[in-house]
Amino acid sequence: AGMGRTVVELFYDVISPYSWLAFEALCRYQHIWNIDLRFRPAFLAGIMQQTGNKPPAMLPKRAEYLLKDMKRMAKYYQVPLRMSADTFQHIMGTSSLTAMRFITAIDITNPQYLEPLSREFWMRFWSQHEDISQPENLLTVAQQAGLSAELSQKALEMISSATVKDRLKETTAEALKYGAFGVPAVVAHYDGEPHLFFGSDRLELLGSFIGEKWLGPVPS
């Protein structure tokens, strides 16, 4: 971390579309704001369970709104996120546990691939509407992110290890400790204190809080 940089942690899960928006916006701002951005892959279902939170789409009116909101947000944030009528069935029928363990394994072994790998998982699930839970699909995603077959295979083998399982549990527990009840959970370490900002639409507020200027979701 550079001099006086604000450490900003992004707790995310690739099953969460709003996490993708926050991720892309923060990736753009890490070169503009004086921040040290840290990606923290966590497990959304674990956070929901621990806090008693429910998926917003379980409320029909909210689900209806979410579809429209996501379309508008995707356009505004310039992220190729595609919503369809069966999006919610798609999410409900998928567990992100394997994907998040795979991402965690790469975070442990080759963290320089964390950003492109996470992005490819979102691309595959939220843009191409393809599976992200089967081993062969994890390898496809890794290949697209530029990982060698050797690295990908190693990460795949690590998924069932205590090291990876424990790390994902620890990161998820850390998000909860900061007060998260869902993702994206953005934690800014400012003035010696952690400050939680929830959602992809609070980055302007985050900037203001740490004394940085918000230039929209796609700063040129």
mmCIF file of C-alpha atoms in Angstrom, residues 65-209:
data_model
loop_
_atom_site.group_PDB
_atom_site.id
_atom_site.type_symbol
_atom_site.label_atom_id
_atom_site.label_comp_id
_atom_site.label_asym_id
_atom_site.label_seq_id
_atom_site.Cartn_x
_atom_site.Cartn_y
_atom_site.Cartn_z
ATOM 1 C CA TYR A 65 -38.479 -4.161 -10.073
ATOM 2 C CA LEU A 66 -35.083 -5.874 -9.802
ATOM 3 C CA LEU A 67 -35.237 -7.069 -13.414
ATOM 4 C CA LYS A 68 -35.750 -3.492 -14.621
ATOM 5 C CA ASP A 69 -33.228 -2.092 -12.165
ATOM 6 C CA MET A 70 -30.520 -4.532 -13.253
ATOM 7 C CA LYS A 71 -31.060 -3.698 -16.934
ATOM 8 C CA ARG A 72 -30.728 0.016 -16.213
ATOM 9 C CA MET A 73 -27.746 -0.475 -13.914
ATOM 10 C CA ALA A 74 -25.950 -2.708 -16.434
ATOM 11 C CA LYS A 75 -26.302 -0.008 -19.088
ATOM 12 C CA TYR A 76 -25.313 2.790 -16.707
ATOM 13 C CA TYR A 77 -22.272 0.896 -15.368
ATOM 14 C CA GLN A 78 -21.379 -0.421 -18.847
ATOM 15 C CA VAL A 79 -21.202 -4.008 -17.621
ATOM 16 C CA PRO A 80 -22.485 -6.722 -20.035
ATOM 17 C CA LEU A 81 -24.958 -8.133 -17.547
ATOM 18 C CA ARG A 82 -28.010 -9.691 -19.215
ATOM 19 C CA MET A 83 -31.265 -10.300 -17.364
ATOM 20 C CA SER A 84 -33.895 -12.743 -18.536
ATOM 21 C CA ALA A 85 -37.328 -13.720 -17.223
ATOM 22 C CA ASP A 86 -35.940 -16.920 -15.712
ATOM 23 C CA THR A 87 -32.946 -15.195 -14.115
ATOM 24 C CA PHE A 88 -34.187 -15.828 -10.587
ATOM 25 C CA GLN A 89 -34.835 -19.543 -11.183
ATOM 26 C CA HIS A 90 -31.325 -19.619 -12.627
ATOM 27 C CA ILE A 91 -29.872 -18.123 -9.416
ATOM 28 C CA MET A 92 -31.993 -20.198 -7.055
ATOM 29 C CA GLY A 93 -30.956 -23.363 -8.871
ATOM 30 C CA THR A 94 -27.235 -22.630 -8.598
ATOM 31 C CA SER A 95 -24.870 -22.877 -5.657
ATOM 32 C CA SER A 96 -21.822 -20.644 -5.927
ATOM 33 C CA LEU A 97 -19.920 -22.622 -3.280
ATOM 34 C CA THR A 98 -17.670 -24.521 -5.728
ATOM 35 C CA ALA A 99 -16.964 -21.378 -7.768
ATOM 36 C CA MET A 100 -16.118 -19.334 -4.670
ATOM 37 C CA ARG A 101 -13.843 -22.116 -3.378
ATOM 38 C CA PHE A 102 -12.107 -22.230 -6.748
ATOM 39 C CA ILE A 103 -11.633 -18.438 -6.675
ATOM 40 C CA THR A 104 -10.356 -18.740 -3.093
ATOM 41 C CA ALA A 105 -7.825 -21.388 -4.170
ATOM 42 C CA ILE A 106 -6.500 -18.997 -6.816
ATOM 43 C CA ASP A 107 -6.457 -16.162 -4.262
ATOM 44 C CA ILE A 108 -4.180 -18.341 -2.099
ATOM 45 C CA THR A 109 -1.891 -19.611 -4.876
ATOM 46 C CA ASN A 110 -1.908 -16.926 -7.623
ATOM 47 C CA PRO A 111 -3.677 -13.759 -6.417
ATOM 48 C CA GLN A 112 -2.638 -11.851 -9.567
ATOM 49 C CA TYR A 113 -5.367 -13.829 -11.386
ATOM 50 C CA LEU A 114 -8.103 -12.973 -8.896
ATOM 51 C CA GLU A 115 -9.456 -9.999 -10.860
ATOM 52 C CA PRO A 116 -9.633 -11.608 -14.347
ATOM 53 C CA LEU A 117 -10.890 -14.915 -12.923
ATOM 54 C CA SER A 118 -13.712 -13.336 -10.917
ATOM 55 C CA ARG A 119 -14.705 -11.270 -13.960
ATOM 56 C CA GLU A 120 -14.881 -14.404 -16.150
ATOM 57 C CA PHE A 121 -17.176 -16.125 -13.638
ATOM 58 C CA TRP A 122 -19.577 -13.178 -13.803
ATOM 59 C CA MET A 123 -19.283 -13.117 -17.606
ATOM 60 C CA ARG A 124 -20.121 -16.794 -17.846
ATOM 61 C CA PHE A 125 -23.028 -16.738 -15.388
ATOM 62 C CA TRP A 126 -24.477 -13.264 -15.903
ATOM 63 C CA SER A 127 -23.693 -12.552 -19.539
ATOM 64 C CA GLN A 128 -23.711 -15.995 -21.151
ATOM 65 C CA HIS A 129 -26.099 -17.670 -18.665
ATOM 66 C CA GLU A 130 -23.881 -20.757 -18.460
ATOM 67 C CA ASP A 131 -23.189 -23.115 -15.565
ATOM 68 C CA ILE A 132 -20.476 -22.241 -13.006
ATOM 69 C CA SER A 133 -20.819 -25.205 -10.660
ATOM 70 C CA GLN A 134 -19.420 -28.182 -12.619
ATOM 71 C CA PRO A 135 -15.655 -28.900 -12.513
ATOM 72 C CA GLU A 136 -15.244 -28.817 -16.308
ATOM 73 C CA ASN A 137 -16.921 -25.409 -16.400
ATOM 74 C CA LEU A 138 -14.635 -24.056 -13.682
ATOM 75 C CA LEU A 139 -11.688 -25.065 -15.868
ATOM 76 C CA THR A 140 -13.249 -23.337 -18.902
ATOM 77 C CA VAL A 141 -13.648 -20.122 -16.908
ATOM 78 C CA ALA A 142 -10.052 -20.354 -15.665
ATOM 79 C CA GLN A 143 -8.787 -20.869 -19.220
ATOM 80 C CA GLN A 144 -10.719 -17.791 -20.390
ATOM 81 C CA ALA A 145 -9.129 -15.806 -17.560
ATOM 82 C CA GLY A 146 -5.667 -16.749 -18.855
ATOM 83 C CA LEU A 147 -4.732 -19.406 -16.303
ATOM 84 C CA SER A 148 -2.616 -22.330 -17.434
ATOM 85 C CA ALA A 149 -4.133 -25.829 -17.412
ATOM 86 C CA GLU A 150 -1.662 -26.724 -14.679
ATOM 87 C CA LEU A 151 -2.685 -23.866 -12.357
ATOM 88 C CA SER A 152 -6.389 -24.508 -12.968
ATOM 89 C CA GLN A 153 -6.057 -28.217 -12.257
ATOM 90 C CA LYS A 154 -4.170 -27.472 -9.044
ATOM 91 C CA ALA A 155 -6.889 -25.039 -7.912
ATOM 92 C CA LEU A 156 -9.576 -27.594 -8.744
ATOM 93 C CA GLU A 157 -7.836 -30.192 -6.574
ATOM 94 C CA MET A 158 -7.584 -27.662 -3.729
ATOM 95 C CA ILE A 159 -11.357 -27.051 -3.622
ATOM 96 C CA SER A 160 -11.921 -29.910 -1.196
ATOM 97 C CA SER A 161 -8.932 -29.035 1.011
ATOM 98 C CA ALA A 162 -9.303 -27.711 4.549
ATOM 99 C CA THR A 163 -7.051 -24.750 3.596
ATOM 100 C CA VAL A 164 -9.498 -23.479 0.989
ATOM 101 C CA LYS A 165 -12.684 -24.314 2.911
ATOM 102 C CA ASP A 166 -11.356 -22.580 6.026
ATOM 103 C CA ARG A 167 -10.182 -19.497 4.130
ATOM 104 C CA LEU A 168 -13.602 -19.013 2.506
ATOM 105 C CA LYS A 169 -15.295 -19.499 5.903
ATOM 106 C CA GLU A 170 -12.914 -16.982 7.501
ATOM 107 C CA THR A 171 -13.495 -14.358 4.807
ATOM 108 C CA THR A 172 -17.260 -14.840 5.097
ATOM 109 C CA ALA A 173 -17.025 -14.533 8.893
ATOM 110 C CA GLU A 174 -14.984 -11.352 8.476
ATOM 111 C CA ALA A 175 -17.676 -9.806 6.266
ATOM 112 C CA LEU A 176 -20.230 -10.653 8.976
ATOM 113 C CA LYS A 177 -17.979 -9.123 11.629
ATOM 114 C CA TYR A 178 -17.998 -5.840 9.659
ATOM 115 C CA GLY A 179 -21.802 -5.930 9.662
ATOM 116 C CA ALA A 180 -22.497 -7.384 6.208
ATOM 117 C CA PHE A 181 -25.919 -8.946 5.570
ATOM 118 C CA GLY A 182 -25.365 -9.496 1.838
ATOM 119 C CA VAL A 183 -22.951 -8.568 -0.949
ATOM 120 C CA PRO A 184 -21.360 -6.473 -2.296
ATOM 121 C CA ALA A 185 -20.060 -5.350 1.074
ATOM 122 C CA VAL A 186 -17.428 -2.653 0.720
ATOM 123 C CA VAL A 187 -15.351 -1.923 3.808
ATOM 124 C CA ALA A 188 -13.223 1.229 3.915
ATOM 125 C CA HIS A 189 -10.548 1.391 6.594
ATOM 126 C CA TYR A 190 -10.506 5.088 7.348
ATOM 127 C CA ASP A 191 -9.313 7.008 10.423
ATOM 128 C CA GLY A 192 -8.370 3.718 12.044
ATOM 129 C CA GLU A 193 -11.910 2.325 11.780
ATOM 130 C CA PRO A 194 -13.677 -0.031 9.366
ATOM 131 C CA HIS A 195 -16.728 1.491 7.658
ATOM 132 C CA LEU A 196 -19.248 -0.676 5.791
ATOM 133 C CA PHE A 197 -20.954 0.460 2.576
ATOM 134 C CA PHE A 198 -23.521 -1.984 1.224
ATOM 135 C CA GLY A 199 -24.448 -2.325 -2.435
ATOM 136 C CA SER A 200 -23.120 -1.103 -5.766
ATOM 137 C CA ASP A 201 -24.979 2.206 -5.510
ATOM 138 C CA ARG A 202 -23.088 3.551 -2.487
ATOM 139 C CA LEU A 203 -19.719 4.118 -4.125
ATOM 140 C CA GLU A 204 -20.392 7.832 -4.522
ATOM 141 C CA LEU A 205 -20.972 7.993 -0.773
ATOM 142 C CA LEU A 206 -17.812 5.926 -0.177
ATOM 143 C CA GLY A 207 -15.813 8.444 -2.238
ATOM 144 C CA SER A 208 -17.223 11.394 -0.352
ATOM 145 C CA PHE A 209 -16.491 9.678 2.957
#
